[in-house]
Amino acid sequence: MPKTISEKKSEIKTNGEIHPASHASKWNYAPSPESTDHIHLEKQYGLFINNQFVKPHSNKYFDTINPATEEKIADIAEADETDVDNAVKSAKNAYEKYWKKLSSKERGKYIYRIARMIQERSRELAVIESMDGGKPIRESRDIDVPLAANHFFYYAGWADKLEYAFPNRKPEPIGVAGQIIPWNFPLLMAAWKIAPALACGNTVVLKPAETTSLTALKLAEIIRDCDLPPGVVNIITGAGKTGAVLVQHPLVNKIAFTGSTEVGKIIQKAIAGTNKKLTLELGGKSANIIFDDAPINEAVEGIINGIFFNQGHVCCAGSRLFVQESVYDEVIRKLKHRMKSLIVGNPLDKNTDIGAINSKSQLEKIHYYLDIGVKEGATIYQSTSILPTKGYFCAPTLFLETSQSHRIVQEEIFGPVLTIQTFRTVEEVIEKANNTPYGLAAGVWTDKGSKIFNLTSKMRAGVVWANTYNKFDPTSPFGGYKESGFGREGGLHGLLPYVNLR
Ligand code: ADP
């Protein structure tokens, strides 16, 4: 059994010193949990194929757990080869019979309808997202669900304007898209994948991550209630094995995957030599860079937002902090101070800043890296947030005095863990920030526009935020360089993976 973080905290000795974070001078907020009365959840969920929920061929189900309470929420069907085959054939049939023949304007109307129904059911979706995935209700309510609706609105608008997106070319749909998504933004990732695929005239088989299937299944209900032609969107649940079968299915024409670099490489190998199109959005180890002329208070808030909100479960999390040496003391002092007021706890409470880690295995992975960091000689600092006794929680953690060669600096941890290094010159920080196998995102904080432009042109990162972090918009493309993957999602660029251009 791994030790709990509070057990570990009392043992942490770094460079001979013990660093207990001093007790938080936190304001006391009365609990303000979001009500769950209006939520309707089945005890058991089947597979969504041809606009119907059907039993899995094997009759096998697995549990989906609330990571904040460790309680089971529902049984989720496990799709095997027969189920995947049924889902893909249903998508193929819907593509040939209805979807590719439908006028683009009519396609757009269906997608608008999905967007509006997500808005109508936004409270329910937000609560279920937080229950199933562990993220704070503030995030699911204010970020995940509105952005998911916005993605459908945005791509609905493109459906009948594709010839303007690709002037002098003739965009044609590809066919059946197999889409596999991770657990960090379950509904939002489903929207990122489904909306552009449908707008371009493709049909879909989507597989959510095994720990967070519920909002995708709620989206299935919405799709059914929107009267989409049967088979245009199919949602099948299961773990990696189900995903692998989907990837290999001969009638699938395109794979869109978001997840770990390790699985991304397996998928790339699996479809090598076929004519399947592929986009991969993989891991990250993004740099957040603070210059001495930056607005420090805002930058500190940006650091917190970049790595601690959403438990660091963001592929573009600003997990490596680079601070210019002259403002290092001030930044660290303010960062530690701000960390004292972060509330870790019940994801459904509106006061909560940091919710539950998505699963037991992910919490174990984070603990594994905390041990490595200490062994590597970095100085650890954790906030004294009182963690709930039940559920998978992790205190926000800083690693000071880290170096480029440390594994905690090089490898993706996917938790609320921030490594910190200093720099003196612009050249030095660009070199250090780019010195990673990943290239998903970066942040730069400075008063000087010229520094921002210099950095954005030299950083090997798909997105560079200036004086902000983790800001998303459906009109803006997102994607990586190097081992963070290829292809873009969002914006005009997000249409390209779903069309053949003639
Ligand atoms: P994470 O490390 O974030 O859990 P994974 O890459 O393991 O990310 O999982 C992301 C998604 O990929 C999940 O839906 C998972 O079930 C699926 N998956 C895992 N292994 C495979 C595989 N070999 N082929 C296809 N999909 C897979």
Coordinates of C-alpha atoms and ligand atoms in Angstrom, one line a residue:
M1 CA 0.0 0.0 0.0
P2 CA 1.4 3.4 -0.8
K3 CA 1.6 5.8 2.1
T4 CA -0.9 8.6 2.2
I5 CA 0.5 12.0 1.4
S6 CA 0.1 13.1 5.0
E7 CA 2.1 10.1 6.2
K8 CA 4.7 11.0 3.7
K9 CA 4.7 14.7 4.6
S10 CA 5.9 14.1 8.1
E11 CA 8.8 12.1 6.7
I12 CA 10.0 14.4 4.0
K13 CA 13.5 15.5 4.7
T14 CA 15.3 17.5 2.0
N15 CA 18.9 18.4 2.0
G16 CA 19.0 17.7 5.7
E17 CA 16.2 20.2 6.4
I18 CA 12.6 19.5 7.2
H19 CA 10.2 21.7 5.3
P20 CA 6.8 21.6 6.8
A21 CA 4.7 24.2 5.0
S22 CA 3.6 26.6 7.8
H23 CA 0.0 26.2 8.8
A24 CA -2.4 27.8 6.4
S25 CA -4.0 31.0 7.4
K26 CA -7.0 30.0 5.4
W27 CA -10.3 31.8 5.6
N28 CA -13.0 29.5 6.8
Y29 CA -15.7 29.1 4.2
A30 CA -19.0 27.4 5.0
P31 CA -19.3 24.3 2.9
S32 CA -21.2 25.0 -0.3
P33 CA -21.8 21.6 -2.1
E34 CA -23.6 21.6 -5.4
S35 CA -26.9 19.7 -5.1
T36 CA -27.1 16.3 -6.8
D37 CA -30.9 16.0 -6.6
H38 CA -31.4 16.9 -10.2
I39 CA -29.0 14.2 -11.5
H40 CA -30.4 11.2 -13.1
L41 CA -28.0 8.3 -13.4
E42 CA -28.7 4.7 -14.3
K43 CA -27.3 1.8 -12.3
Q44 CA -26.0 0.2 -15.5
Y45 CA -25.0 1.7 -18.8
G46 CA -24.9 -0.2 -22.1
L47 CA -23.1 0.7 -25.4
F48 CA -24.6 3.5 -27.5
I49 CA -24.9 2.0 -31.0
N50 CA -27.3 3.1 -33.7
N51 CA -29.0 5.5 -31.3
Q52 CA -29.8 2.8 -28.8
F53 CA -28.2 1.7 -25.6
V54 CA -27.5 -2.0 -26.0
K55 CA -26.0 -4.7 -23.8
P56 CA -22.4 -5.7 -24.5
H57 CA -21.9 -8.9 -26.4
S58 CA -19.8 -10.4 -23.5
N59 CA -22.2 -9.2 -20.9
K60 CA -19.2 -7.8 -19.0
Y61 CA -19.4 -4.6 -17.1
F62 CA -16.9 -2.6 -15.0
D63 CA -17.3 -0.1 -12.2
T64 CA -17.0 3.6 -12.5
I65 CA -15.9 5.1 -9.2
N66 CA -16.3 8.5 -7.6
P67 CA -12.6 9.3 -6.9
A68 CA -13.5 11.7 -4.1
T69 CA -15.5 9.1 -2.1
E70 CA -14.2 5.8 -3.6
E71 CA -17.9 4.8 -4.0
K72 CA -19.2 3.1 -7.1
I73 CA -21.4 5.2 -9.3
A74 CA -22.6 2.8 -12.0
D75 CA -21.7 -0.3 -14.1
I76 CA -20.2 0.5 -17.5
A77 CA -20.3 -1.9 -20.4
E78 CA -17.1 -3.3 -21.7
A79 CA -17.1 -3.5 -25.5
D80 CA -15.4 -6.4 -27.1
E81 CA -14.5 -7.1 -30.8
T82 CA -18.1 -7.9 -31.8
D83 CA -19.4 -4.7 -30.2
V84 CA -16.7 -2.6 -31.8
D85 CA -17.5 -4.2 -35.1
N86 CA -21.3 -3.4 -34.7
A87 CA -20.5 0.2 -33.8
V88 CA -18.2 0.7 -36.7
K89 CA -20.6 -1.0 -39.2
S90 CA -23.4 1.2 -37.8
A91 CA -21.3 4.3 -38.4
K92 CA -20.4 3.1 -41.9
N93 CA -24.0 2.5 -42.8
A94 CA -25.1 5.9 -41.4
Y95 CA -22.3 7.5 -43.4
E96 CA -23.2 5.9 -46.7
K97 CA -27.0 6.1 -46.3
Y98 CA -27.6 9.5 -44.7
W99 CA -24.9 11.6 -43.4
K100 CA -22.7 12.2 -46.5
K101 CA -25.9 12.7 -48.6
L102 CA -27.4 15.2 -46.2
S103 CA -27.1 18.9 -47.2
S104 CA -24.4 20.7 -45.2
K105 CA -27.0 23.1 -43.9
E106 CA -29.0 20.3 -42.4
R107 CA -25.9 18.8 -40.9
G108 CA -25.2 22.1 -39.3
K109 CA -28.7 22.2 -37.8
Y110 CA -28.2 18.9 -36.0
I111 CA -24.9 20.1 -34.5
Y112 CA -26.5 23.3 -33.3
R113 CA -29.2 21.2 -31.7
I114 CA -26.5 19.2 -29.8
A115 CA -24.9 22.5 -28.6
R116 CA -28.2 23.9 -27.3
M117 CA -29.1 20.7 -25.5
I118 CA -25.7 20.7 -23.8
Q119 CA -26.5 24.2 -22.6
E120 CA -29.9 23.1 -21.4
R121 CA -28.5 20.2 -19.4
S122 CA -25.3 22.0 -18.4
R123 CA -25.8 21.8 -14.6
E124 CA -26.4 18.0 -14.7
L125 CA -23.4 17.5 -17.0
A126 CA -21.2 19.6 -14.7
V127 CA -22.1 17.7 -11.6
I128 CA -21.7 14.3 -13.2
E129 CA -18.3 15.4 -14.6
S130 CA -17.1 16.3 -11.1
M131 CA -18.5 13.1 -9.5
D132 CA -17.0 10.8 -12.1
G133 CA -13.7 12.5 -12.7
G134 CA -12.9 14.4 -9.5
K135 CA -12.5 17.9 -10.9
P136 CA -13.9 20.9 -8.9
I137 CA -17.4 21.9 -9.8
R138 CA -16.1 25.4 -10.5
E139 CA -14.0 24.0 -13.4
S140 CA -16.6 21.6 -14.8
R141 CA -19.4 24.3 -14.5
D142 CA -17.4 27.3 -15.8
I143 CA -14.9 25.7 -18.2
D144 CA -15.6 22.1 -19.4
V145 CA -19.3 22.3 -20.1
P146 CA -19.6 25.8 -21.6
L147 CA -16.5 25.1 -23.8
A148 CA -18.0 21.8 -24.9
A149 CA -21.2 23.6 -26.0
N150 CA -19.2 26.3 -27.7
H151 CA -17.2 23.7 -29.7
F152 CA -20.5 22.3 -31.1
F153 CA -21.8 25.9 -31.8
Y154 CA -18.5 26.8 -33.5
Y155 CA -18.3 23.8 -35.8
A156 CA -22.0 23.8 -36.5
G157 CA -21.2 27.2 -38.1
W158 CA -18.6 25.7 -40.4
A159 CA -20.7 22.8 -41.7
D160 CA -22.1 24.8 -44.7
K161 CA -19.1 27.0 -45.2
L162 CA -16.3 24.4 -45.8
E163 CA -15.6 25.7 -49.3
Y164 CA -14.6 29.0 -47.7
A165 CA -12.4 27.2 -45.2
F166 CA -10.5 25.6 -48.1
P167 CA -10.7 28.1 -51.0
N168 CA -10.3 26.6 -54.5
R169 CA -10.3 23.1 -53.1
K170 CA -13.2 20.6 -52.8
P171 CA -13.4 19.3 -49.3
E172 CA -14.9 15.8 -49.0
P173 CA -15.6 13.8 -45.9
I174 CA -13.3 10.9 -45.0
G175 CA -15.8 8.3 -43.7
V176 CA -15.8 6.7 -40.2
A177 CA -13.7 8.4 -37.6
G178 CA -12.5 6.3 -34.6
Q179 CA -12.0 8.7 -31.7
I180 CA -10.3 7.8 -28.4
I181 CA -10.1 10.2 -25.5
P182 CA -8.6 10.5 -22.0
W183 CA -10.0 11.2 -18.6
N184 CA -8.9 14.7 -17.9
F185 CA -11.6 16.6 -19.9
P186 CA -14.1 13.8 -20.6
L187 CA -17.0 15.9 -22.1
L188 CA -14.8 18.6 -23.6
M189 CA -12.6 16.1 -25.4
A190 CA -15.7 14.3 -26.7
A191 CA -16.8 17.7 -28.1
W192 CA -13.4 18.5 -29.6
K193 CA -13.5 15.2 -31.4
I194 CA -17.2 14.8 -32.5
A195 CA -18.1 18.4 -33.5
P196 CA -15.5 18.9 -36.3
A197 CA -16.0 15.3 -37.5
L198 CA -19.7 15.8 -38.0
A199 CA -19.4 19.2 -39.4
C200 CA -17.2 17.8 -42.2
G201 CA -19.7 15.0 -43.0
N202 CA -18.1 12.1 -41.2
T203 CA -19.7 9.6 -38.8
V204 CA -18.1 8.7 -35.5
V205 CA -17.3 5.9 -33.1
L206 CA -16.0 7.4 -29.8
K207 CA -14.4 5.6 -26.9
P208 CA -14.1 7.6 -23.6
A209 CA -11.5 6.7 -21.0
E210 CA -12.5 3.8 -18.7
T211 CA -12.5 5.9 -15.5
T212 CA -14.7 8.7 -17.0
S213 CA -17.4 7.3 -19.3
L214 CA -20.4 9.0 -17.7
T215 CA -20.6 12.4 -19.4
A216 CA -19.9 10.7 -22.8
L217 CA -22.9 8.4 -22.1
K218 CA -25.0 11.5 -21.1
L219 CA -23.9 13.1 -24.4
A220 CA -25.1 9.9 -26.1
E221 CA -28.5 10.5 -24.5
I222 CA -28.4 14.1 -25.9
I223 CA -27.5 12.8 -29.4
R224 CA -30.4 10.4 -29.2
D225 CA -32.8 13.1 -28.0
C226 CA -31.6 15.4 -30.8
D227 CA -32.9 12.8 -33.3
L228 CA -29.6 12.4 -35.1
P229 CA -29.9 9.7 -37.8
P230 CA -29.1 6.4 -36.1
G231 CA -25.4 5.4 -36.3
V232 CA -24.0 8.9 -37.0
V233 CA -22.5 9.0 -33.5
N234 CA -21.8 5.7 -31.6
I235 CA -20.2 5.7 -28.1
I236 CA -18.6 2.5 -26.9
T237 CA -17.0 2.1 -23.5
G238 CA -14.1 -0.1 -22.3
A239 CA -10.4 0.1 -21.6
G240 CA -7.3 0.1 -23.8
K241 CA -8.2 -3.3 -25.4
T242 CA -11.4 -1.8 -26.7
G243 CA -9.5 1.2 -28.0
A244 CA -6.9 -1.1 -29.7
V245 CA -9.7 -3.0 -31.5
L246 CA -11.2 0.2 -32.7
V247 CA -7.9 1.4 -34.1
Q248 CA -7.4 -1.7 -36.1
H249 CA -10.9 -2.0 -37.5
P250 CA -10.6 -2.0 -41.4
L251 CA -13.7 0.2 -41.9
V252 CA -12.3 3.0 -39.8
N253 CA -10.9 5.7 -42.0
K254 CA -9.4 8.1 -39.4
I255 CA -8.1 7.9 -35.9
A256 CA -8.1 10.8 -33.6
F257 CA -6.4 10.1 -30.3
T258 CA -5.7 12.2 -27.2
G259 CA -3.8 10.5 -24.4
S260 CA -0.4 9.4 -23.3
T261 CA 2.7 9.5 -25.6
E262 CA 3.2 5.8 -24.9
V263 CA -0.2 4.8 -26.3
G264 CA 0.1 7.3 -29.1
K265 CA 3.2 5.5 -30.3
I266 CA 1.4 2.1 -30.1
I267 CA -1.4 3.5 -32.2
Q268 CA 1.0 5.0 -34.8
K269 CA 2.6 1.6 -35.2
A270 CA -0.7 -0.2 -35.3
I271 CA -1.9 1.8 -38.3
A272 CA 1.4 2.1 -40.2
G273 CA 1.0 1.0 -43.7
T274 CA -2.8 1.5 -43.8
N275 CA -4.5 4.5 -45.4
K276 CA -6.0 5.7 -42.1
K277 CA -5.5 9.3 -41.3
L278 CA -4.2 10.1 -37.8
T279 CA -4.0 12.9 -35.4
L280 CA -2.3 12.5 -32.0
E281 CA -2.6 14.9 -29.0
L282 CA -0.2 13.5 -26.5
G283 CA 1.7 14.4 -23.3
G284 CA 3.4 17.6 -22.3
K285 CA 5.8 19.1 -19.9
S286 CA 5.1 22.7 -20.5
A287 CA 7.2 25.7 -19.4
N288 CA 5.8 28.7 -17.6
I289 CA 8.4 31.5 -17.8
I290 CA 8.5 34.5 -15.5
F291 CA 10.7 37.5 -16.4
D292 CA 11.7 40.1 -13.8
D293 CA 9.6 42.8 -15.5
A294 CA 6.4 40.6 -15.2
P295 CA 3.4 41.6 -13.1
I296 CA 4.4 39.2 -10.3
N297 CA 1.0 38.9 -8.5
E298 CA -0.7 38.1 -11.8
A299 CA 2.1 35.7 -12.7
V300 CA 1.7 33.9 -9.4
E301 CA -2.0 33.5 -10.1
G302 CA -1.1 32.2 -13.6
I303 CA 1.3 29.6 -12.1
I304 CA -1.4 28.4 -9.7
N305 CA -3.9 28.2 -12.5
G306 CA -1.4 26.5 -14.8
I307 CA -0.6 23.6 -12.6
F308 CA -2.8 23.3 -9.5
F309 CA -6.3 23.9 -10.6
N310 CA -7.7 20.8 -12.1
Q311 CA -5.1 18.8 -10.0
G312 CA -2.5 19.2 -12.8
H313 CA -4.6 16.9 -14.9
V314 CA -4.1 19.0 -18.0
C315 CA -1.8 17.8 -20.8
C316 CA -0.7 21.4 -21.3
A317 CA -0.2 22.1 -17.5
G318 CA 2.5 24.6 -16.8
S319 CA 4.5 21.9 -14.8
R320 CA 8.0 23.4 -15.2
L321 CA 8.4 26.9 -13.8
F322 CA 11.3 29.1 -14.9
V323 CA 11.9 32.3 -12.8
Q324 CA 14.4 35.0 -13.6
E325 CA 16.9 35.0 -10.8
S326 CA 16.4 38.6 -9.7
V327 CA 12.7 38.0 -8.8
Y328 CA 13.1 34.4 -7.6
D329 CA 12.7 35.1 -3.9
E330 CA 9.7 37.3 -4.4
V331 CA 7.9 34.8 -6.7
I332 CA 8.6 31.8 -4.4
R333 CA 7.4 33.8 -1.3
K334 CA 4.2 34.8 -3.0
L335 CA 3.6 31.4 -4.5
K336 CA 4.0 29.7 -1.1
H337 CA 1.7 32.3 0.4
R338 CA -1.0 31.7 -2.3
M339 CA -0.7 28.0 -1.9
K340 CA -1.7 28.3 1.8
S341 CA -5.2 29.4 0.7
L342 CA -5.8 26.7 -1.8
I343 CA -8.6 24.4 -0.7
V344 CA -8.2 20.7 -1.5
G345 CA -11.4 18.6 -1.1
N346 CA -14.9 17.7 -2.2
P347 CA -15.1 18.4 -5.9
L348 CA -18.8 19.2 -5.6
D349 CA -18.1 22.1 -3.2
K350 CA -18.0 25.5 -4.9
N351 CA -15.2 26.6 -2.6
T352 CA -12.9 23.8 -3.7
D353 CA -9.8 24.8 -5.7
I354 CA -8.2 21.3 -6.1
G355 CA -10.5 18.2 -6.3
A356 CA -9.7 14.5 -6.4
I357 CA -7.0 12.8 -8.4
N358 CA -8.8 10.9 -11.1
S359 CA -7.9 7.3 -9.9
K360 CA -6.0 5.3 -7.4
S361 CA -3.4 4.3 -10.0
Q362 CA -2.9 8.0 -11.0
L363 CA -2.4 9.0 -7.3
E364 CA 0.1 6.2 -6.9
K365 CA 2.0 7.5 -10.0
I366 CA 2.1 10.9 -8.5
H367 CA 3.5 9.5 -5.2
Y368 CA 6.1 7.6 -7.1
Y369 CA 7.3 10.8 -8.7
L370 CA 7.3 12.7 -5.3
D371 CA 9.6 10.0 -4.0
I372 CA 11.8 10.3 -7.0
G373 CA 12.0 14.1 -6.7
V374 CA 13.2 13.8 -3.1
K375 CA 15.7 11.1 -3.9
E376 CA 17.0 13.2 -6.7
G377 CA 17.9 15.9 -4.2
A378 CA 15.2 18.5 -5.0
T379 CA 13.7 20.4 -2.1
I380 CA 10.0 19.6 -1.6
Y381 CA 7.4 22.0 -0.3
Q382 CA 3.8 21.1 0.1
S383 CA 0.9 23.2 1.2
T384 CA -0.7 22.2 4.5
S385 CA -4.1 21.8 3.0
I386 CA -6.0 19.3 5.1
L387 CA -6.8 16.4 2.8
P388 CA -10.0 14.4 3.2
T389 CA -9.4 11.0 4.7
K390 CA -11.3 9.2 2.0
G391 CA -10.8 9.5 -1.7
Y392 CA -7.7 10.1 -3.8
F393 CA -6.2 13.5 -2.9
C394 CA -2.8 15.1 -3.3
A395 CA -1.6 18.3 -1.7
P396 CA -0.2 20.9 -4.2
T397 CA 3.6 20.4 -4.3
L398 CA 6.6 22.5 -5.3
F399 CA 10.0 21.1 -6.1
L400 CA 12.7 23.7 -5.6
E401 CA 16.4 23.5 -6.6
T402 CA 15.7 21.2 -9.5
S403 CA 17.9 20.7 -12.5
Q404 CA 17.4 19.8 -16.2
S405 CA 18.5 16.2 -15.7
H406 CA 16.0 15.4 -12.9
R407 CA 13.4 13.0 -13.9
I408 CA 10.7 15.1 -12.3
V409 CA 11.7 17.9 -14.7
Q410 CA 11.8 15.7 -17.8
E411 CA 8.8 13.3 -17.3
E412 CA 5.1 14.0 -17.3
I413 CA 3.6 13.5 -13.8
F414 CA 0.0 14.6 -14.5
G415 CA -0.6 15.8 -10.9
P416 CA -0.4 19.1 -8.9
V417 CA 3.4 19.0 -8.9
L418 CA 5.5 22.0 -10.0
T419 CA 9.3 21.9 -10.6
I420 CA 11.1 25.2 -10.3
Q421 CA 14.4 26.4 -11.9
T422 CA 16.0 29.8 -12.3
F423 CA 17.5 31.6 -15.4
R424 CA 19.4 34.7 -16.1
T425 CA 19.1 35.4 -19.9
V426 CA 16.5 35.0 -22.6
E427 CA 18.7 32.6 -24.5
E428 CA 19.3 30.4 -21.5
V429 CA 15.5 30.1 -20.7
I430 CA 14.6 29.3 -24.3
E431 CA 17.2 26.5 -24.4
K432 CA 16.1 25.1 -21.1
A433 CA 12.4 25.3 -21.9
N434 CA 12.9 23.6 -25.3
N435 CA 15.0 20.9 -23.7
T436 CA 12.3 18.3 -23.4
P437 CA 10.9 15.6 -25.6
Y438 CA 7.5 17.3 -25.5
G439 CA 6.2 20.5 -27.1
L440 CA 2.6 21.2 -26.2
A441 CA 2.4 24.6 -24.6
A442 CA 4.2 27.3 -22.8
G443 CA 3.5 30.5 -20.9
V444 CA 5.5 33.7 -20.8
W445 CA 5.1 36.6 -18.3
T446 CA 6.7 39.9 -19.1
D447 CA 5.9 43.6 -19.6
K448 CA 7.7 43.6 -22.9
G449 CA 5.9 42.8 -26.1
S450 CA 9.2 42.3 -27.9
K451 CA 10.2 39.6 -25.5
I452 CA 6.9 37.8 -26.1
F453 CA 7.3 37.8 -29.8
N454 CA 11.0 36.7 -29.6
L455 CA 10.0 33.8 -27.3
T456 CA 6.9 32.7 -29.2
S457 CA 9.0 32.4 -32.4
K458 CA 11.7 30.3 -30.7
M459 CA 9.7 28.1 -28.4
R460 CA 8.9 24.6 -29.8
A461 CA 5.4 24.5 -28.4
G462 CA 2.0 24.4 -30.1
V463 CA 0.5 27.1 -27.9
V464 CA 2.3 29.9 -26.2
W465 CA 0.2 32.0 -23.8
A466 CA 1.4 35.5 -23.0
N467 CA 0.6 36.9 -19.5
T468 CA -2.0 34.3 -19.0
Y469 CA -2.2 30.5 -19.0
N470 CA -4.6 27.7 -19.9
K471 CA -7.0 29.8 -21.9
F472 CA -9.1 28.0 -24.5
D473 CA -11.4 29.0 -27.2
P474 CA -13.0 26.9 -30.0
T475 CA -11.7 29.3 -32.6
S476 CA -8.1 28.7 -31.6
P477 CA -6.1 25.7 -32.7
F478 CA -4.4 23.4 -30.2
G479 CA -1.8 20.7 -30.7
G480 CA 1.8 19.8 -30.2
Y481 CA 5.3 19.5 -31.5
K482 CA 7.7 16.6 -31.1
E483 CA 6.4 13.8 -28.7
S484 CA 3.3 15.9 -27.9
G485 CA 1.9 14.7 -31.2
F486 CA 0.7 16.2 -34.5
G487 CA -2.4 17.6 -36.0
R488 CA -4.5 20.5 -34.6
E489 CA -7.9 20.6 -32.9
G490 CA -10.0 23.7 -32.7
G491 CA -10.4 26.6 -35.1
L492 CA -10.2 26.3 -38.9
H493 CA -7.1 24.1 -38.5
G494 CA -9.3 21.5 -36.7
L495 CA -11.3 20.9 -39.9
L496 CA -8.4 19.7 -41.9
P497 CA -8.0 16.3 -40.3
Y498 CA -11.6 15.5 -41.2
V499 CA -11.6 16.2 -44.9
N500 CA -9.9 14.9 -48.0
L501 CA -9.1 17.9 -50.3
R502 CA -9.5 17.6 -54.0
Ligands
ADP1 P1 -3.6 8.2 -19.6 O1 -2.2 7.8 -19.3 O2 -3.9 9.6 -19.7 O3 -4.6 7.4 -18.9 P2 -3.8 6.6 -21.9 O4 -3.1 6.9 -23.1 O5 -3.5 5.3 -21.2 O6 -3.8 7.9 -21.1 O7 -5.4 6.5 -22.3 C1 -6.0 7.4 -23.1 C2 -7.1 6.6 -23.9 O8 -6.5 5.6 -24.7 C3 -8.1 5.9 -23.0 O9 -9.4 6.0 -23.5 C4 -7.6 4.5 -23.0 O10 -8.6 3.5 -22.7 C5 -7.1 4.4 -24.4 N1 -6.1 3.3 -24.7 C6 -5.2 2.8 -23.8 N2 -4.4 1.9 -24.5 C7 -4.8 1.9 -25.8 C8 -4.4 1.1 -26.9 N3 -3.4 0.3 -26.9 N4 -5.0 1.4 -28.1 C9 -6.0 2.3 -28.2 N5 -6.5 3.0 -27.1 C10 -5.9 2.8 -25.9

